[in-house]
CSV table of C-alpha atoms in Angstrom, one decimal:
chain,number,residue,atom,x,y,z
A,1232,MET,CA,22.4,7.7,23.9
A,1233,GLU,CA,25.6,6.1,24.7
A,1234,TRP,CA,27.9,4.8,21.8
A,1235,GLY,CA,27.3,1.2,22.8
A,1236,GLN,CA,23.6,1.7,22.6
A,1237,SER,CA,24.0,3.4,19.2
A,1238,LEU,CA,26.0,0.6,17.8
A,1239,SER,CA,23.6,-1.9,19.0
A,1240,ALA,CA,20.7,0.0,17.5
A,1241,LEU,CA,22.7,0.1,14.0
A,1242,ALA,CA,23.3,-3.6,14.4
A,1243,PHE,CA,19.8,-4.3,14.8
A,1244,LYS,CA,18.8,-2.2,11.6
A,1245,GLU,CA,21.4,-4.0,9.9
A,1246,LEU,CA,19.6,-7.3,10.7
A,1247,LYS,CA,16.4,-5.9,9.6
A,1248,LEU,CA,17.9,-5.1,6.3
A,1249,GLU,CA,19.2,-8.5,5.9
A,1250,GLU,CA,15.9,-10.0,6.9
A,1251,ILE,CA,14.3,-8.0,3.8
A,1252,ARG,CA,17.2,-9.2,1.5
A,1253,GLY,CA,16.5,-12.8,2.7
A,1254,ALA,CA,12.9,-12.5,2.2
A,1255,GLY,CA,13.4,-11.6,-1.5
A,1256,THR,CA,11.6,-8.3,-0.9
A,1257,TRP,CA,14.5,-5.8,-1.3
A,1258,LYS,CA,13.7,-2.9,-3.7
A,1259,SER,CA,16.5,-2.0,-6.1
A,1260,GLU,CA,16.4,1.1,-8.3
A,1261,ARG,CA,17.3,0.5,-11.9
A,1262,VAL,CA,19.0,3.7,-13.4
A,1263,ILE,CA,17.3,5.0,-16.8
A,1264,SER,CA,19.4,6.8,-19.1
A,1265,SER,CA,16.8,7.8,-21.5
A,1266,ARG,CA,13.5,9.4,-21.6
A,1267,GLN,CA,10.4,7.9,-20.0
A,1268,GLY,CA,8.4,6.1,-22.6
A,1269,PRO,CA,7.5,2.5,-24.2
A,1270,HIS,CA,11.1,1.8,-24.9
A,1271,LEU,CA,13.9,2.7,-22.6
A,1272,ARG,CA,17.8,2.5,-22.3
A,1273,LEU,CA,19.0,1.4,-18.9
A,1274,ALA,CA,22.4,2.8,-17.5
A,1275,GLY,CA,25.1,0.3,-18.0
A,1276,GLY,CA,24.2,-0.8,-21.6
A,1277,GLY,CA,20.6,-2.0,-21.4
A,1278,ALA,CA,19.0,-0.9,-24.5
A,1279,GLY,CA,15.8,-1.6,-26.4
A,1280,ILE,CA,13.9,-2.4,-23.0
A,1281,ILE,CA,10.2,-2.3,-23.3
A,1282,ASN,CA,8.8,-0.6,-20.4
A,1283,PHE,CA,5.7,-2.1,-18.8
A,1284,CYS,CA,5.9,-0.6,-15.3
A,1285,ALA,CA,5.4,3.3,-15.6
A,1286,ASN,CA,2.2,5.3,-14.8
A,1287,ASN,CA,2.6,6.9,-18.2
A,1288,TYR,CA,-0.8,5.8,-19.2
A,1289,LEU,CA,-1.4,8.2,-22.2
A,1290,GLY,CA,2.3,8.3,-23.2
A,1291,LEU,CA,2.4,12.1,-22.5
A,1292,SER,CA,5.6,12.0,-20.5
A,1293,SER,CA,7.7,12.4,-23.6
A,1294,HIS,CA,5.1,13.9,-25.9
A,1295,PRO,CA,6.8,16.7,-28.0
A,1296,GLU,CA,4.1,19.2,-27.4
A,1297,VAL,CA,4.2,18.6,-23.6
A,1298,ILE,CA,7.9,18.8,-23.7
A,1299,ARG,CA,7.7,22.2,-25.6
A,1300,ALA,CA,5.2,23.6,-23.2
A,1301,ALA,CA,7.6,23.0,-20.3
A,1302,VAL,CA,10.4,24.6,-22.0
A,1303,GLU,CA,8.3,27.6,-22.8
A,1304,ALA,CA,7.0,27.8,-19.2
A,1305,LEU,CA,10.7,27.4,-17.9
A,1306,GLU,CA,12.0,30.3,-20.1
A,1307,LYS,CA,9.1,32.7,-19.3
A,1308,PHE,CA,8.5,32.1,-15.6
A,1309,GLY,CA,11.7,30.9,-14.5
A,1310,ALA,CA,13.1,27.7,-12.7
A,1311,GLY,CA,11.0,28.0,-9.4
A,1312,LEU,CA,9.2,30.6,-7.2
A,1313,SER,CA,11.4,30.1,-4.0
A,1314,SER,CA,8.3,30.6,-2.0
A,1315,VAL,CA,4.9,29.1,-1.0
A,1316,ARG,CA,1.8,30.3,-2.7
A,1317,PHE,CA,0.4,32.8,-0.1
A,1318,ILE,CA,3.7,34.8,0.1
A,1319,CYS,CA,5.0,35.3,-3.3
A,1320,GLY,CA,4.7,32.0,-5.0
A,1321,THR,CA,1.4,32.3,-7.1
A,1322,GLN,CA,2.0,33.1,-10.8
A,1323,SER,CA,-0.6,33.4,-13.5
A,1324,ILE,CA,0.0,29.9,-14.9
A,1325,HIS,CA,-0.7,28.4,-11.4
A,1326,LYS,CA,-4.2,30.0,-11.4
A,1327,ASP,CA,-4.7,29.1,-15.1
A,1328,LEU,CA,-4.0,25.5,-14.2
A,1329,GLU,CA,-6.1,25.3,-11.4
A,1330,GLU,CA,-9.1,26.8,-13.4
A,1331,LYS,CA,-8.4,24.3,-16.1
A,1332,ILE,CA,-8.5,21.4,-13.7
A,1333,ALA,CA,-11.8,22.4,-12.3
A,1334,ARG,CA,-13.2,22.7,-15.8
A,1335,PHE,CA,-11.9,19.4,-16.8
A,1336,HIS,CA,-13.6,17.8,-13.8
A,1337,GLN,CA,-16.6,19.9,-14.1
A,1338,ARG,CA,-16.1,21.3,-10.4
A,1339,GLU,CA,-16.2,24.9,-9.0
A,1340,ASP,CA,-12.5,25.1,-8.1
A,1341,ALA,CA,-9.3,23.4,-7.5
A,1342,ILE,CA,-6.1,23.7,-5.5
A,1343,LEU,CA,-2.5,22.6,-6.6
A,1344,TYR,CA,-0.1,20.5,-4.4
A,1345,ALA,CA,3.5,19.4,-4.8
A,1346,SER,CA,2.2,15.8,-5.1
A,1347,CYS,CA,-1.2,14.0,-4.4
A,1348,PHE,CA,0.4,12.5,-1.4
A,1349,ASP,CA,0.4,16.0,-0.1
A,1350,ALA,CA,-3.1,16.7,-1.3
A,1351,ASN,CA,-4.3,13.5,0.7
A,1352,ALA,CA,-2.2,14.4,3.8
A,1353,GLY,CA,-3.7,17.9,3.6
A,1354,ILE,CA,-7.5,17.5,3.2
A,1355,PHE,CA,-8.8,15.3,6.0
A,1356,GLU,CA,-7.2,17.4,8.9
A,1357,ALA,CA,-8.4,20.6,7.5
A,1358,LEU,CA,-12.1,19.4,6.7
A,1359,LEU,CA,-12.8,17.0,9.6
A,1360,THR,CA,-13.1,17.6,13.5
A,1361,PRO,CA,-13.4,15.2,16.3
A,1362,GLU,CA,-17.2,15.5,15.9
A,1363,ASP,CA,-16.9,13.9,12.4
A,1364,ALA,CA,-16.2,10.5,10.9
A,1365,VAL,CA,-14.3,9.2,8.0
A,1366,LEU,CA,-15.0,5.8,6.4
A,1367,SER,CA,-12.2,4.5,4.5
A,1368,ASP,CA,-11.6,1.2,2.2
A,1369,GLU,CA,-9.3,-1.1,3.8
A,1370,LEU,CA,-7.1,-1.2,0.5
A,1371,ASN,CA,-6.9,2.5,0.0
A,1372,HIS,CA,-3.6,3.9,-0.9
A,1373,ALA,CA,-1.0,4.8,1.8
A,1374,SER,CA,-1.3,8.5,1.4
A,1375,ILE,CA,-5.2,8.2,2.1
A,1376,ILE,CA,-4.3,6.1,5.2
A,1377,ASP,CA,-1.6,8.5,6.4
A,1378,GLY,CA,-3.8,11.6,5.8
A,1379,ILE,CA,-6.6,10.0,7.8
A,1380,ARG,CA,-4.3,9.5,10.7
A,1381,LEU,CA,-3.4,13.2,10.9
A,1382,CYS,CA,-6.8,14.0,11.4
A,1383,LYS,CA,-8.9,13.9,14.6
A,1384,ALA,CA,-12.2,12.6,13.0
A,1385,ASN,CA,-13.6,9.2,14.2
A,1386,LYS,CA,-12.1,6.5,11.8
A,1387,TYR,CA,-14.0,3.5,10.4
A,1388,ARG,CA,-12.5,1.0,8.0
A,1389,TYR,CA,-14.7,-1.0,5.6
A,1390,LYS,CA,-13.9,-4.3,4.0
A,1391,HIS,CA,-12.8,-3.8,0.4
A,1392,MET,CA,-15.5,-2.7,-2.0
A,1393,ASP,CA,-17.9,-4.5,0.4
A,1394,MET,CA,-21.1,-2.5,0.4
A,1395,GLN,CA,-22.8,-4.3,3.2
A,1396,ASP,CA,-19.9,-3.6,5.5
A,1397,LEU,CA,-19.8,0.0,4.3
A,1398,GLU,CA,-23.6,0.3,5.0
A,1399,ALA,CA,-23.0,-1.1,8.5
A,1400,LYS,CA,-20.3,1.4,9.3
A,1401,LEU,CA,-22.5,4.2,7.9
A,1402,LYS,CA,-25.2,3.2,10.4
A,1403,GLU,CA,-22.8,3.1,13.1
A,1404,ALA,CA,-21.6,6.6,12.2
A,1405,GLN,CA,-25.0,8.3,12.3
A,1406,LYS,CA,-24.1,9.6,15.7
A,1407,HIS,CA,-21.3,11.9,14.1
A,1408,ARG,CA,-21.9,15.5,12.8
A,1409,LEU,CA,-20.4,14.7,9.4
A,1410,ARG,CA,-19.7,11.4,7.5
A,1411,LEU,CA,-17.0,11.3,4.6
A,1412,VAL,CA,-16.5,8.0,2.7
A,1413,ALA,CA,-13.1,7.9,1.3
A,1414,THR,CA,-12.0,5.5,-1.5
A,1415,ASP,CA,-9.6,5.1,-4.4
A,1416,GLY,CA,-11.4,5.4,-7.7
A,1417,ALA,CA,-9.1,2.7,-9.2
A,1418,PHE,CA,-7.0,0.7,-6.8
A,1419,SER,CA,-3.3,0.8,-7.8
A,1420,MET,CA,-2.2,-2.6,-6.7
A,1421,ASP,CA,-5.1,-4.8,-7.9
A,1422,GLY,CA,-6.5,-2.9,-10.9
A,1423,ASP,CA,-10.0,-3.0,-9.7
A,1424,ILE,CA,-12.5,-0.2,-9.7
A,1425,ALA,CA,-14.6,1.1,-6.7
A,1426,PRO,CA,-18.4,0.6,-6.9
A,1427,LEU,CA,-19.0,4.4,-7.0
A,1428,ARG,CA,-22.8,4.0,-8.0
A,1429,GLU,CA,-23.5,2.0,-4.9
A,1430,ILE,CA,-21.2,4.0,-2.7
A,1431,CYS,CA,-22.9,7.2,-3.8
A,1432,GLN,CA,-26.4,5.6,-3.2
A,1433,LEU,CA,-25.5,4.7,0.3
A,1434,ALA,CA,-23.9,8.1,0.9
A,1435,GLN,CA,-27.1,9.7,-0.1
A,1436,LYS,CA,-29.1,7.2,2.0
A,1437,TYR,CA,-27.0,8.0,5.1
A,1438,ASP,CA,-26.2,11.7,4.5
A,1439,ALA,CA,-22.4,11.2,3.7
A,1440,LEU,CA,-20.0,13.1,1.4
A,1441,VAL,CA,-17.8,11.2,-1.0
A,1442,PHE,CA,-14.1,11.4,-1.5
A,1443,ILE,CA,-12.4,9.8,-4.3
A,1444,ASP,CA,-8.6,9.5,-5.1
A,1445,GLU,CA,-8.2,9.5,-9.0
A,1446,CYS,CA,-4.5,9.1,-9.4
A,1447,HIS,CA,-4.9,5.8,-11.5
A,1448,ALA,CA,-7.9,7.1,-13.3
A,1449,THR,CA,-7.6,10.6,-14.3
A,1450,GLY,CA,-6.9,11.0,-18.1
A,1451,PHE,CA,-8.0,7.5,-19.4
A,1452,LEU,CA,-11.1,6.2,-17.7
A,1453,GLY,CA,-14.5,7.3,-18.8
A,1454,PRO,CA,-15.6,8.4,-22.2
A,1455,ASN,CA,-13.5,11.8,-21.9
A,1456,GLY,CA,-10.9,10.5,-19.5
A,1457,ARG,CA,-12.3,12.3,-16.5
A,1458,GLY,CA,-12.1,9.3,-14.3
A,1459,THR,CA,-14.1,6.8,-12.5
A,1460,ASP,CA,-17.0,9.1,-11.7
A,1461,GLU,CA,-17.5,9.9,-15.3
A,1462,LEU,CA,-17.1,6.2,-16.1
A,1463,LEU,CA,-19.8,5.2,-13.7
A,1464,GLY,CA,-22.1,8.2,-14.4
A,1465,VAL,CA,-21.8,9.6,-10.8
A,1466,MET,CA,-19.9,13.0,-11.5
A,1467,ASP,CA,-22.7,15.0,-9.8
A,1468,LYS,CA,-22.5,12.8,-6.7
A,1469,VAL,CA,-19.0,12.6,-5.8
A,1470,THR,CA,-18.2,15.7,-3.6
A,1471,ILE,CA,-14.2,15.9,-3.5
A,1472,ILE,CA,-11.8,14.5,-6.2
A,1473,ASN,CA,-7.9,14.3,-5.5
A,1474,SER,CA,-5.6,13.4,-8.2
A,1475,THR,CA,-2.2,13.6,-9.7
A,1476,LEU,CA,-0.3,15.4,-12.5
A,1477,GLY,CA,2.5,12.9,-12.1
A,1478,LYS,CA,1.0,10.0,-13.9
A,1479,ALA,CA,-1.3,10.2,-17.0
A,1480,LEU,CA,-1.2,14.2,-17.1
A,1481,GLY,CA,2.4,14.5,-18.3
A,1482,GLY,CA,4.1,12.5,-15.7
A,1483,ALA,CA,6.2,15.2,-14.1
A,1484,ALA,CA,5.0,16.0,-10.5
A,1485,GLY,CA,2.2,17.7,-8.7
A,1486,GLY,CA,-1.3,16.8,-7.5
A,1487,TYR,CA,-4.6,18.6,-6.7
A,1488,THR,CA,-7.9,18.8,-4.9
A,1489,THR,CA,-11.1,19.9,-6.9
A,1490,GLY,CA,-14.5,20.3,-5.7
A,1491,PRO,CA,-16.9,22.9,-4.0
A,1492,LYS,CA,-15.2,26.4,-3.8
A,1493,PRO,CA,-15.9,26.8,-0.2
A,1494,LEU,CA,-13.9,23.8,0.4
A,1495,ILE,CA,-10.9,24.7,-1.8
A,1496,ASP,CA,-11.1,28.3,0.1
A,1497,LEU,CA,-10.6,26.4,3.3
A,1498,LEU,CA,-7.7,24.3,2.1
A,1499,ARG,CA,-5.9,27.4,1.0
A,1500,GLN,CA,-6.2,28.8,4.5
A,1501,ARG,CA,-5.8,25.5,6.6
A,1502,SER,CA,-4.1,22.7,4.5
A,1503,ARG,CA,-0.5,22.5,6.0
A,1504,PRO,CA,1.2,20.7,3.0
A,1505,TYR,CA,-0.1,23.5,0.8
A,1506,LEU,CA,0.8,26.4,3.1
A,1507,PHE,CA,4.3,25.0,3.9
A,1508,SER,CA,5.3,23.7,0.5
A,1509,ASN,CA,7.0,25.6,-2.4
A,1510,SER,CA,4.8,26.3,-5.4
A,1511,LEU,CA,5.0,23.8,-8.3
A,1512,PRO,CA,7.9,24.7,-10.7
A,1513,PRO,CA,6.6,26.6,-13.9
A,1514,ALA,CA,7.9,23.7,-16.2
A,1515,VAL,CA,5.7,21.2,-14.3
A,1516,VAL,CA,2.9,23.6,-14.6
A,1517,GLY,CA,3.5,24.2,-18.2
A,1518,CYS,CA,3.6,20.3,-19.1
A,1519,ALA,CA,0.4,19.4,-17.1
A,1520,SER,CA,-1.6,22.3,-18.6
A,1521,LYS,CA,-0.6,21.1,-22.1
A,1522,ALA,CA,-1.6,17.5,-21.2
A,1523,LEU,CA,-5.0,18.8,-20.2
A,1524,ASP,CA,-5.3,20.6,-23.3
A,1525,LEU,CA,-4.6,17.5,-25.6
A,1526,LEU,CA,-7.2,15.8,-23.4
A,1527,MET,CA,-9.9,18.3,-23.7
A,1528,GLU,CA,-9.2,18.6,-27.6
A,1529,SER,CA,-9.8,14.8,-28.3
A,1530,ASN,CA,-10.7,11.7,-26.3
A,1531,ALA,CA,-8.7,9.6,-29.0
A,1532,ILE,CA,-5.8,8.8,-26.9
A,1533,ALA,CA,-7.8,8.0,-23.6
A,1534,GLN,CA,-10.1,5.7,-25.9
A,1535,SER,CA,-7.0,3.8,-27.4
A,1536,MET,CA,-6.3,2.3,-23.9
A,1537,ALA,CA,-9.3,-0.1,-23.9
A,1538,ALA,CA,-8.2,-2.3,-26.8
A,1539,LYS,CA,-4.7,-2.4,-25.8
A,1540,THR,CA,-5.7,-3.4,-22.2
A,1541,GLN,CA,-8.1,-6.1,-23.4
A,1542,ARG,CA,-5.5,-7.5,-25.7
A,1543,PHE,CA,-3.0,-8.1,-22.9
A,1544,ARG,CA,-5.6,-9.3,-20.3
A,1545,SER,CA,-7.0,-11.9,-22.6
A,1546,LYS,CA,-3.9,-13.2,-23.9
A,1547,MET,CA,-2.2,-13.6,-20.5
A,1548,THR,CA,-5.4,-15.3,-19.4
A,1549,ALA,CA,-5.4,-17.8,-22.2
A,1550,ALA,CA,-1.8,-18.5,-21.4
A,1551,GLY,CA,-2.9,-19.6,-17.7
A,1552,PHE,CA,-2.0,-16.7,-15.5
A,1553,THR,CA,-4.4,-15.0,-13.2
A,1554,ILE,CA,-4.9,-11.2,-13.7
A,1555,SER,CA,-6.4,-9.3,-11.0
A,1556,GLY,CA,-9.0,-6.4,-11.6
A,1557,LYS,CA,-11.0,-5.8,-14.6
A,1558,ASP,CA,-10.9,-3.4,-17.6
A,1559,HIS,CA,-8.0,-1.4,-16.1
A,1560,PRO,CA,-4.5,-0.8,-17.7
A,1561,ILE,CA,-3.1,-1.9,-14.3
A,1562,CYS,CA,-2.8,-5.7,-14.8
A,1563,PRO,CA,-1.5,-7.4,-11.7
A,1564,VAL,CA,0.0,-10.8,-12.6
A,1565,MET,CA,-0.8,-12.9,-9.4
A,1566,LEU,CA,1.9,-15.2,-8.2
A,1567,GLY,CA,1.5,-15.4,-4.4
A,1568,ASP,CA,5.1,-16.0,-3.5
A,1569,ALA,CA,7.5,-12.8,-3.0
A,1570,ARG,CA,10.6,-14.5,-4.1
A,1571,LEU,CA,8.9,-15.8,-7.2
A,1572,ALA,CA,7.6,-12.5,-8.2
A,1573,SER,CA,11.1,-11.0,-7.8
A,1574,VAL,CA,13.0,-13.7,-9.5
A,1575,MET,CA,10.5,-13.7,-12.4
A,1576,ALA,CA,10.6,-9.8,-12.7
A,1577,GLU,CA,14.4,-10.1,-12.9
A,1578,ASP,CA,14.3,-12.8,-15.7
A,1579,MET,CA,11.7,-10.7,-17.5
A,1580,LEU,CA,14.2,-8.0,-17.8
A,1581,SER,CA,16.9,-10.3,-19.2
A,1582,ARG,CA,14.4,-10.8,-22.0
A,1583,GLY,CA,13.8,-7.2,-22.7
A,1584,ILE,CA,10.6,-6.6,-20.7
A,1585,TYR,CA,10.8,-4.1,-17.8
A,1586,VAL,CA,8.3,-5.1,-15.0
A,1587,ILE,CA,8.4,-5.0,-11.2
A,1588,GLY,CA,7.6,-7.5,-8.6
A,1589,PHE,CA,5.5,-6.3,-5.7
A,1590,SER,CA,5.2,-8.0,-2.2
A,1591,TYR,CA,4.7,-7.2,1.5
A,1592,PRO,CA,4.5,-4.6,2.7
A,1593,VAL,CA,3.3,-2.9,-0.5
A,1594,VAL,CA,0.7,-5.8,-0.8
A,1595,PRO,CA,-0.5,-8.1,1.8
A,1596,LYS,CA,1.5,-11.3,2.6
A,1597,GLY,CA,0.8,-14.1,0.3
A,1598,LYS,CA,-0.4,-11.8,-2.5
A,1599,ALA,CA,2.8,-11.0,-4.3
A,1600,ARG,CA,2.4,-10.2,-7.9
A,1601,ILE,CA,4.1,-8.5,-10.9
A,1602,ARG,CA,2.2,-5.5,-11.9
A,1603,VAL,CA,2.1,-4.6,-15.5
A,1604,GLN,CA,0.9,-1.4,-16.8
A,1605,ILE,CA,-0.3,-0.7,-20.2
A,1606,SER,CA,0.2,2.5,-22.0
A,1607,ALA,CA,-1.6,4.2,-25.0
A,1608,VAL,CA,1.9,4.1,-26.7
A,1609,HIS,CA,2.5,0.5,-26.6
A,1610,SER,CA,2.2,-1.2,-29.9
A,1611,ASP,CA,0.3,-4.6,-30.4
A,1612,GLU,CA,4.0,-6.0,-31.0
A,1613,ASP,CA,5.1,-4.7,-27.7
A,1614,ILE,CA,2.3,-6.3,-25.8
A,1615,ASP,CA,2.6,-9.5,-27.6
A,1616,ARG,CA,6.2,-9.7,-26.9
A,1617,CYS,CA,5.5,-9.1,-23.1
A,1618,VAL,CA,3.0,-12.0,-23.1
A,1619,GLU,CA,5.4,-14.4,-24.7
A,1620,ALA,CA,8.2,-13.5,-22.2
A,1621,PHE,CA,5.8,-14.1,-19.4
A,1622,THR,CA,4.9,-17.4,-20.8
A,1623,GLN,CA,8.6,-18.5,-21.1
A,1624,VAL,CA,9.5,-17.2,-17.7
A,1625,GLY,CA,6.4,-18.6,-16.0
A,1626,ARG,CA,7.1,-22.0,-17.5
A,1627,LYS,CA,10.9,-21.8,-16.4
A,1628,HIS,CA,10.0,-21.1,-12.7
A,1629,GLY,CA,7.0,-23.2,-12.2
A,1630,ALA,CA,4.3,-20.5,-12.3
A,1631,LEU,CA,2.8,-22.2,-15.3
A,1632,PRO,CA,2.5,-26.0,-16.2
């Protein structure tokens, strides 16, 4: 490419950046100078900020036992493996964590990845062939969408949580060798929960397998925090679970697939993100393992979420806001306009409440929102302060009468 063409391309990209800024959808990164938790300190002097935008659902990111386990693993097993798993990157702690994950989910086996994005990128290509079909909810997470794009299976997209449309697609897919229904267990932008009972009934009727992504469910949904399949009583009907260690389970990093042992064996042989990525660092493995220990010892932390979530949702609804989803700690405050969501989020921060506005392309055009996430370590006072700030800011910017 000639210099003139290169400069023209750069100028075009700068124009695109200006379009993003002009639309009010520019995403800035605020710098935190403290640990992750319900209260933060921002670089530049912002102290005493109440954090309502982390995936730290159980508050374990800074739990002293979780931190201690990470330090102990670091000291005993080192900073990292400098290798992929099948060469010289598997330590006893990796196998122990995989066994613990499988036991937690009551599955046969599990396999670790650097992230759940990698787990989603690695499963469809390894499992499905051009003779197979995958049926995906239209609002599935980007990592599921990208993972499906990588495979050669026949692709069907059904309307969001629409069981009539799913059934129609399953009928159409009967001509294929294998059918896999793929859905988020809990949808991260809308706070709604997939109708797994109905999905599993249709899967059984049309001889399909069920895959769920549990990143926004593992650790706190269901009586023992095992996720949406436990919550809805279909643990024995869901074939494959992908989830993360980077949210409720310690908040560091890492993901996994758990399910039938033959599937896990296949992924160890054929899943490219697993085969070509370094092993999880020992400190990450240590803190995730301790987080699972805490969950399996007691369901008290997981059970504390329901009352806090209900408090926020009911008070915000009473104030006049529309909150998407139901009974999930993801509480999207629906605003519609991208610029309004961005301006209100900035104003909330000036009042000591850290929330983020989401707009296109993260969510559909015209459905901008501020996503609030409740944590087990938020106090009632924290939640009430958040509602009060929303009410003040909403009236100021015309979101409330």
